[in-house]
Amino acid sequence: MIANISPLAPSYTPELPAIDGITLRTVCAGYKNWQRNDLSLFLFQPNTVVAGLTTQSACPSPEVEWCRAAIKKGKARALVVNAGNSNAFTGHKGREAVAAITARVADHLKCALHEVFVSSTGVIGVPLPIKTACDGLEKAFSAEDVNWEHMANAIMTTDTFAKMSRQDITIQGKSVKMVGIIKGSGMIAPDMATMLGYIFTDAAVAPELLQKMLTKANKKSFSCITVDSDTSTSDTVLAFATAAAGNPILSSEEDKDADKLQEAVTAICLDLAQQVVRDGEGASKFISVSVNGAVSDESAHIIAMSIANSPLVKTAMAGEDANWGRVVMAVGKAGQPAERDLLSIRFGGIEVAAKGMVVPNYDEAPVAAHLKGKEIDISVDIGLGKGQAQVWTCDLTHGYISINADYRS
Amino acid sequence: MIANISPLAPSYTPELPAIDGITLRTVCAGYKNWQRNDLSLFLFQPNTVVAGLTTQSACPSPEVEWCRAAIKKGKARALVVNAGNSNAFTGHKGREAVAAITARVADHLKCALHEVFVSSTGVIGVPLPIKTACDGLEKAFSAEDVNWEHMANAIMTTDTFAKMSRQDITIQGKSVKMVGIIKGSGMIAPDMATMLGYIFTDAAVAPELLQKMLTKANKKSFSCITVDSDTSTSDTVLAFATAAAGNPILSSEEDKDADKLQEAVTAICLDLAQQVVRDGEGASKFISVSVNGAVSDESAHIIAMSIANSPLVKTAMAGEDANWGRVVMAVGKAGQPAERDLLSIRFGGIEVAAKGMVVPNYDEAPVAAHLKGKEIDISVDIGLGKGQAQVWTCDLTHGYISINADYRS
């Protein structure tokens, strides 16, 4: 499938620095009949720690099951990412493929099995071919080192652009680098465009603290985006820290500069999450939905996601239509405390509805101009309390239908 | 807006009998600049009882607020349905319009205010014009009687066909008639295509029992359909019973033949609900989703709705694609107990995935033929328990996007 680059792709691509303790390799294993790298191998120096989050799906891929268990051990020496075959819903054969990959890498590195992480993305229902994977690994073991951009490209499936982010911080006087790459653009079957995100840093940090920071960052980033409300069976975010920066190891949120590491993790997660939305299938608008005045932050989040997931709101934005009535509808159906006569709604900062009624004679010109742009702000004040939340989504267009309905598996 | 009749419209339209104790009138009040009936007046003989259900929305229309309160009194002498203006999100002006209509009708009939019911459907954010409504009522008071088909047409907004249903039963030796009409096809702004459904019978039944029966029927009908997961601010279902059939009044589920009345109410609600799905915006397939083997009926219902609301499942059906992977995804994201390796999935009765894997070499020809039809069956066995549920939806097509995004309010 040849897709045009999303019109919402960032105009600027950051240059990503090498990170001490991490070696990057990518090769063409040949999961499909194509000439592109589709097996990526990230090698980490000993004592690298890992934290991670996986899909809540009750039907996860064997890779997700493997990672869920291995994350608990907190240590990592390698990550293998396969593109072109998700290995999801493949029963015992899928589990055997994961076992073969981890065994081969652990044997090569002389490390424990649980220090090897695996993700796969692509067609579902077809067991990952073990020989293809193992032959690919052999090639990767002796391949030349590459840079982050090669890796960001090699993990893509239906993505229309490579997604990368960086943060630079100082922890107790030591320069610390952080890099993130991610793939995902909604879900396209048979290439279920699973979201796979990876964060790499040379910070020295205890795995328990890194896990805590990633979990906190997730609440403000990956948990706040939606393309089509559907959840992949393989979504995974992993964070690796090599300790090569040489800062005194951080083990508590109270440690000096731990707040800086938290901020960097949150910032990189948010940037990566928003890039996924910007590559949403068929997206022509990047939409921010802010809710304040709810009874709690949780309530605000539920209302914001109700708006962001509403097909009617998303099609209205595609149509550049200041349809506040659909926003009222989405607030009303969220099942959260709300009072029609206290609600107010803004598009691009301009109040169009307030206190249960349209704002009489509001100036339509700036609203229309705002909706013609690529970046849309919808803001809702519930008027009941102090709870607030912000989430991001894209519009729902003919492009989404074409990608998902006009395709035959 | 001129729309073609939905390809899923029933080929057969039932003839609906007059019901003793009910008089039907419809006129052109002129809520829009059009030549069609848009104000419908249903007159009920004294002692007619009423039961009803309204949207769960926290931002309901003033009509819904009025009906919620009046239903509790249990008696009805009139129902007014306005088409072309939903009066939703119109603040105090909207409430004044409802007050004016109920006052005018109550004065005319010399009945209590709470015996007059009002629904409105159409553009939102514009207060229903009181003079237009009251002039329309004057016309209706002296208009000629019409039949059910006229009424079913007069309450339509963006519907592409009039929706009617009938049931005939015998209660303790007396013939009892039941008629239902409904409008709704998803939500189109500014014409939010609210679902308004009305059931009429000459049965003699206590309002508390009728309410109980309607609530029970709702769980198996209106609660089991979804077009686009969005919920209107005005959805209302009302049931009126005139007692003209002369059967001994039913007041308990234990009464002789009360089960027959329950069955008729459930059957008519289900038929009406399915007709709404068949008029879903842009729909080209009518989809039944059955789930069994869940840990409870409630769990099965949540899983079935997760499948029925999934944009990826709905676009796959539009594309006639046997994409069981998307069904797995929708089961997985439902947040209900499920075991990947116990799941099985059927399209049109043919098992395509079982025990966590695709069924090797399943016969694709009959599956492909089934998916080319207009009536699609998706069946999922969770394999954990005895819970079951069935829900109905339609596919997600370019037509839906065209209706909702290509439109400017």
PDB file of N, CA, C and O in Angstrom, chain A residues 265-295:
ATOM      1  N   VAL A 265      10.037  12.295  30.427  1.00  0.00           N
ATOM      2  CA  VAL A 265       9.283  11.102  30.017  1.00  0.00           C
ATOM      3  C   VAL A 265       7.876  11.506  29.578  1.00  0.00           C
ATOM      4  O   VAL A 265       7.378  11.074  28.533  1.00  0.00           O
ATOM      5  N   THR A 266       7.249  12.381  30.359  1.00  0.00           N
ATOM      6  CA  THR A 266       5.894  12.823  30.014  1.00  0.00           C
ATOM      7  C   THR A 266       5.891  13.573  28.686  1.00  0.00           C
ATOM      8  O   THR A 266       5.034  13.344  27.828  1.00  0.00           O
ATOM      9  N   ALA A 267       6.881  14.453  28.504  1.00  0.00           N
ATOM     10  CA  ALA A 267       6.925  15.255  27.277  1.00  0.00           C
ATOM     11  C   ALA A 267       7.141  14.376  26.051  1.00  0.00           C
ATOM     12  O   ALA A 267       6.511  14.570  25.004  1.00  0.00           O
ATOM     13  N   ILE A 268       8.014  13.389  26.178  1.00  0.00           N
ATOM     14  CA  ILE A 268       8.298  12.546  25.017  1.00  0.00           C
ATOM     15  C   ILE A 268       7.091  11.650  24.714  1.00  0.00           C
ATOM     16  O   ILE A 268       6.744  11.426  23.548  1.00  0.00           O
ATOM     17  N   CYS A 269       6.421  11.157  25.755  1.00  0.00           N
ATOM     18  CA  CYS A 269       5.220  10.337  25.540  1.00  0.00           C
ATOM     19  C   CYS A 269       4.125  11.164  24.862  1.00  0.00           C
ATOM     20  O   CYS A 269       3.446  10.688  23.948  1.00  0.00           O
ATOM     21  N   LEU A 270       3.964  12.408  25.314  1.00  0.00           N
ATOM     22  CA  LEU A 270       2.916  13.247  24.739  1.00  0.00           C
ATOM     23  C   LEU A 270       3.214  13.554  23.277  1.00  0.00           C
ATOM     24  O   LEU A 270       2.331  13.484  22.414  1.00  0.00           O
ATOM     25  N   ASP A 271       4.480  13.863  22.989  1.00  0.00           N
ATOM     26  CA  ASP A 271       4.857  14.158  21.606  1.00  0.00           C
ATOM     27  C   ASP A 271       4.621  12.936  20.718  1.00  0.00           C
ATOM     28  O   ASP A 271       4.036  13.038  19.627  1.00  0.00           O
ATOM     29  N   LEU A 272       5.033  11.766  21.184  1.00  0.00           N
ATOM     30  CA  LEU A 272       4.844  10.543  20.393  1.00  0.00           C
ATOM     31  C   LEU A 272       3.352  10.240  20.208  1.00  0.00           C
ATOM     32  O   LEU A 272       2.906   9.884  19.115  1.00  0.00           O
ATOM     33  N   ALA A 273       2.580  10.401  21.286  1.00  0.00           N
ATOM     34  CA  ALA A 273       1.142  10.111  21.211  1.00  0.00           C
ATOM     35  C   ALA A 273       0.464  11.022  20.190  1.00  0.00           C
ATOM     36  O   ALA A 273      -0.346  10.577  19.370  1.00  0.00           O
ATOM     37  N   GLN A 274       0.830  12.297  20.228  1.00  0.00           N
ATOM     38  CA  GLN A 274       0.201  13.230  19.290  1.00  0.00           C
ATOM     39  C   GLN A 274       0.616  12.932  17.853  1.00  0.00           C
ATOM     40  O   GLN A 274      -0.166  13.134  16.920  1.00  0.00           O
ATOM     41  N   GLN A 275       1.835  12.436  17.664  1.00  0.00           N
ATOM     42  CA  GLN A 275       2.252  12.079  16.303  1.00  0.00           C
ATOM     43  C   GLN A 275       1.420  10.915  15.762  1.00  0.00           C
ATOM     44  O   GLN A 275       1.150  10.841  14.561  1.00  0.00           O
ATOM     45  N   VAL A 276       1.018   9.999  16.655  1.00  0.00           N
ATOM     46  CA  VAL A 276       0.154   8.893  16.215  1.00  0.00           C
ATOM     47  C   VAL A 276      -1.187   9.446  15.729  1.00  0.00           C
ATOM     48  O   VAL A 276      -1.699   9.050  14.680  1.00  0.00           O
ATOM     49  N   VAL A 277      -1.745  10.389  16.490  1.00  0.00           N
ATOM     50  CA  VAL A 277      -3.010  11.006  16.061  1.00  0.00           C
ATOM     51  C   VAL A 277      -2.824  11.712  14.722  1.00  0.00           C
ATOM     52  O   VAL A 277      -3.681  11.644  13.838  1.00  0.00           O
ATOM     53  N   ARG A 278      -1.673  12.375  14.567  1.00  0.00           N
ATOM     54  CA  ARG A 278      -1.408  13.098  13.316  1.00  0.00           C
ATOM     55  C   ARG A 278      -1.280  12.162  12.124  1.00  0.00           C
ATOM     56  O   ARG A 278      -1.322  12.601  10.976  1.00  0.00           O
ATOM     57  N   ASP A 279      -1.084  10.867  12.403  1.00  0.00           N
ATOM     58  CA  ASP A 279      -1.040   9.887  11.318  1.00  0.00           C
ATOM     59  C   ASP A 279      -2.320   9.052  11.317  1.00  0.00           C
ATOM     60  O   ASP A 279      -2.363   7.971  10.748  1.00  0.00           O
ATOM     61  N   GLY A 280      -3.367   9.548  11.984  1.00  0.00           N
ATOM     62  CA  GLY A 280      -4.644   8.829  12.031  1.00  0.00           C
ATOM     63  C   GLY A 280      -5.153   8.558  10.630  1.00  0.00           C
ATOM     64  O   GLY A 280      -4.996   9.387   9.730  1.00  0.00           O
ATOM     65  N   GLU A 281      -5.762   7.401  10.466  1.00  0.00           N
ATOM     66  CA  GLU A 281      -6.199   6.993   9.133  1.00  0.00           C
ATOM     67  C   GLU A 281      -7.166   8.011   8.535  1.00  0.00           C
ATOM     68  O   GLU A 281      -8.231   8.269   9.078  1.00  0.00           O
ATOM     69  N   GLY A 282      -6.787   8.567   7.425  1.00  0.00           N
ATOM     70  CA  GLY A 282      -7.655   9.507   6.719  1.00  0.00           C
ATOM     71  C   GLY A 282      -7.756  10.875   7.355  1.00  0.00           C
ATOM     72  O   GLY A 282      -8.551  11.709   6.909  1.00  0.00           O
ATOM     73  N   ALA A 283      -6.966  11.130   8.403  1.00  0.00           N
ATOM     74  CA  ALA A 283      -7.121  12.382   9.153  1.00  0.00           C
ATOM     75  C   ALA A 283      -6.785  13.602   8.314  1.00  0.00           C
ATOM     76  O   ALA A 283      -5.799  13.618   7.583  1.00  0.00           O
ATOM     77  N   SER A 284      -7.611  14.640   8.442  1.00  0.00           N
ATOM     78  CA  SER A 284      -7.283  15.923   7.816  1.00  0.00           C
ATOM     79  C   SER A 284      -7.225  17.048   8.840  1.00  0.00           C
ATOM     80  O   SER A 284      -6.818  18.155   8.526  1.00  0.00           O
ATOM     81  N   LYS A 285      -7.650  16.758  10.092  1.00  0.00           N
ATOM     82  CA  LYS A 285      -7.625  17.764  11.163  1.00  0.00           C
ATOM     83  C   LYS A 285      -7.090  17.121  12.436  1.00  0.00           C
ATOM     84  O   LYS A 285      -7.487  16.001  12.779  1.00  0.00           O
ATOM     85  N   PHE A 286      -6.234  17.856  13.139  1.00  0.00           N
ATOM     86  CA  PHE A 286      -5.757  17.446  14.458  1.00  0.00           C
ATOM     87  C   PHE A 286      -6.607  18.207  15.469  1.00  0.00           C
ATOM     88  O   PHE A 286      -6.642  19.438  15.463  1.00  0.00           O
ATOM     89  N   ILE A 287      -7.321  17.476  16.317  1.00  0.00           N
ATOM     90  CA  ILE A 287      -8.330  18.098  17.179  1.00  0.00           C
ATOM     91  C   ILE A 287      -7.952  17.962  18.645  1.00  0.00           C
ATOM     92  O   ILE A 287      -7.727  16.855  19.134  1.00  0.00           O
ATOM     93  N   SER A 288      -7.876  19.089  19.333  1.00  0.00           N
ATOM     94  CA  SER A 288      -7.682  19.084  20.781  1.00  0.00           C
ATOM     95  C   SER A 288      -9.039  19.300  21.439  1.00  0.00           C
ATOM     96  O   SER A 288      -9.787  20.201  21.057  1.00  0.00           O
ATOM     97  N   VAL A 289      -9.361  18.452  22.402  1.00  0.00           N
ATOM     98  CA  VAL A 289     -10.618  18.596  23.145  1.00  0.00           C
ATOM     99  C   VAL A 289     -10.278  18.870  24.606  1.00  0.00           C
ATOM    100  O   VAL A 289      -9.670  18.033  25.273  1.00  0.00           O
ATOM    101  N   SER A 290     -10.636  20.050  25.082  1.00  0.00           N
ATOM    102  CA  SER A 290     -10.395  20.410  26.480  1.00  0.00           C
ATOM    103  C   SER A 290     -11.720  20.486  27.212  1.00  0.00           C
ATOM    104  O   SER A 290     -12.673  21.076  26.713  1.00  0.00           O
ATOM    105  N   VAL A 291     -11.736  19.882  28.385  1.00  0.00           N
ATOM    106  CA  VAL A 291     -12.934  19.971  29.222  1.00  0.00           C
ATOM    107  C   VAL A 291     -12.508  20.522  30.567  1.00  0.00           C
ATOM    108  O   VAL A 291     -11.539  20.040  31.163  1.00  0.00           O
ATOM    109  N   ASN A 292     -13.180  21.545  31.037  1.00  0.00           N
ATOM    110  CA  ASN A 292     -12.958  21.970  32.412  1.00  0.00           C
ATOM    111  C   ASN A 292     -14.296  22.215  33.094  1.00  0.00           C
ATOM    112  O   ASN A 292     -15.350  22.147  32.465  1.00  0.00           O
ATOM    113  N   GLY A 293     -14.222  22.425  34.401  1.00  0.00           N
ATOM    114  CA  GLY A 293     -15.459  22.649  35.150  1.00  0.00           C
ATOM    115  C   GLY A 293     -16.220  21.374  35.456  1.00  0.00           C
ATOM    116  O   GLY A 293     -17.368  21.425  35.900  1.00  0.00           O
ATOM    117  N   ALA A 294     -15.585  20.206  35.230  1.00  0.00           N
ATOM    118  CA  ALA A 294     -16.257  18.944  35.574  1.00  0.00           C
ATOM    119  C   ALA A 294     -16.110  18.689  37.075  1.00  0.00           C
ATOM    120  O   ALA A 294     -15.351  19.372  37.762  1.00  0.00           O
ATOM    121  N   VAL A 295     -16.823  17.685  37.579  1.00  0.00           N
ATOM    122  CA  VAL A 295     -16.791  17.449  39.027  1.00  0.00           C
ATOM    123  C   VAL A 295     -15.448  16.872  39.478  1.00  0.00           C
ATOM    124  O   VAL A 295     -15.110  16.942  40.655  1.00  0.00           O
TER     125      VAL A 295
END
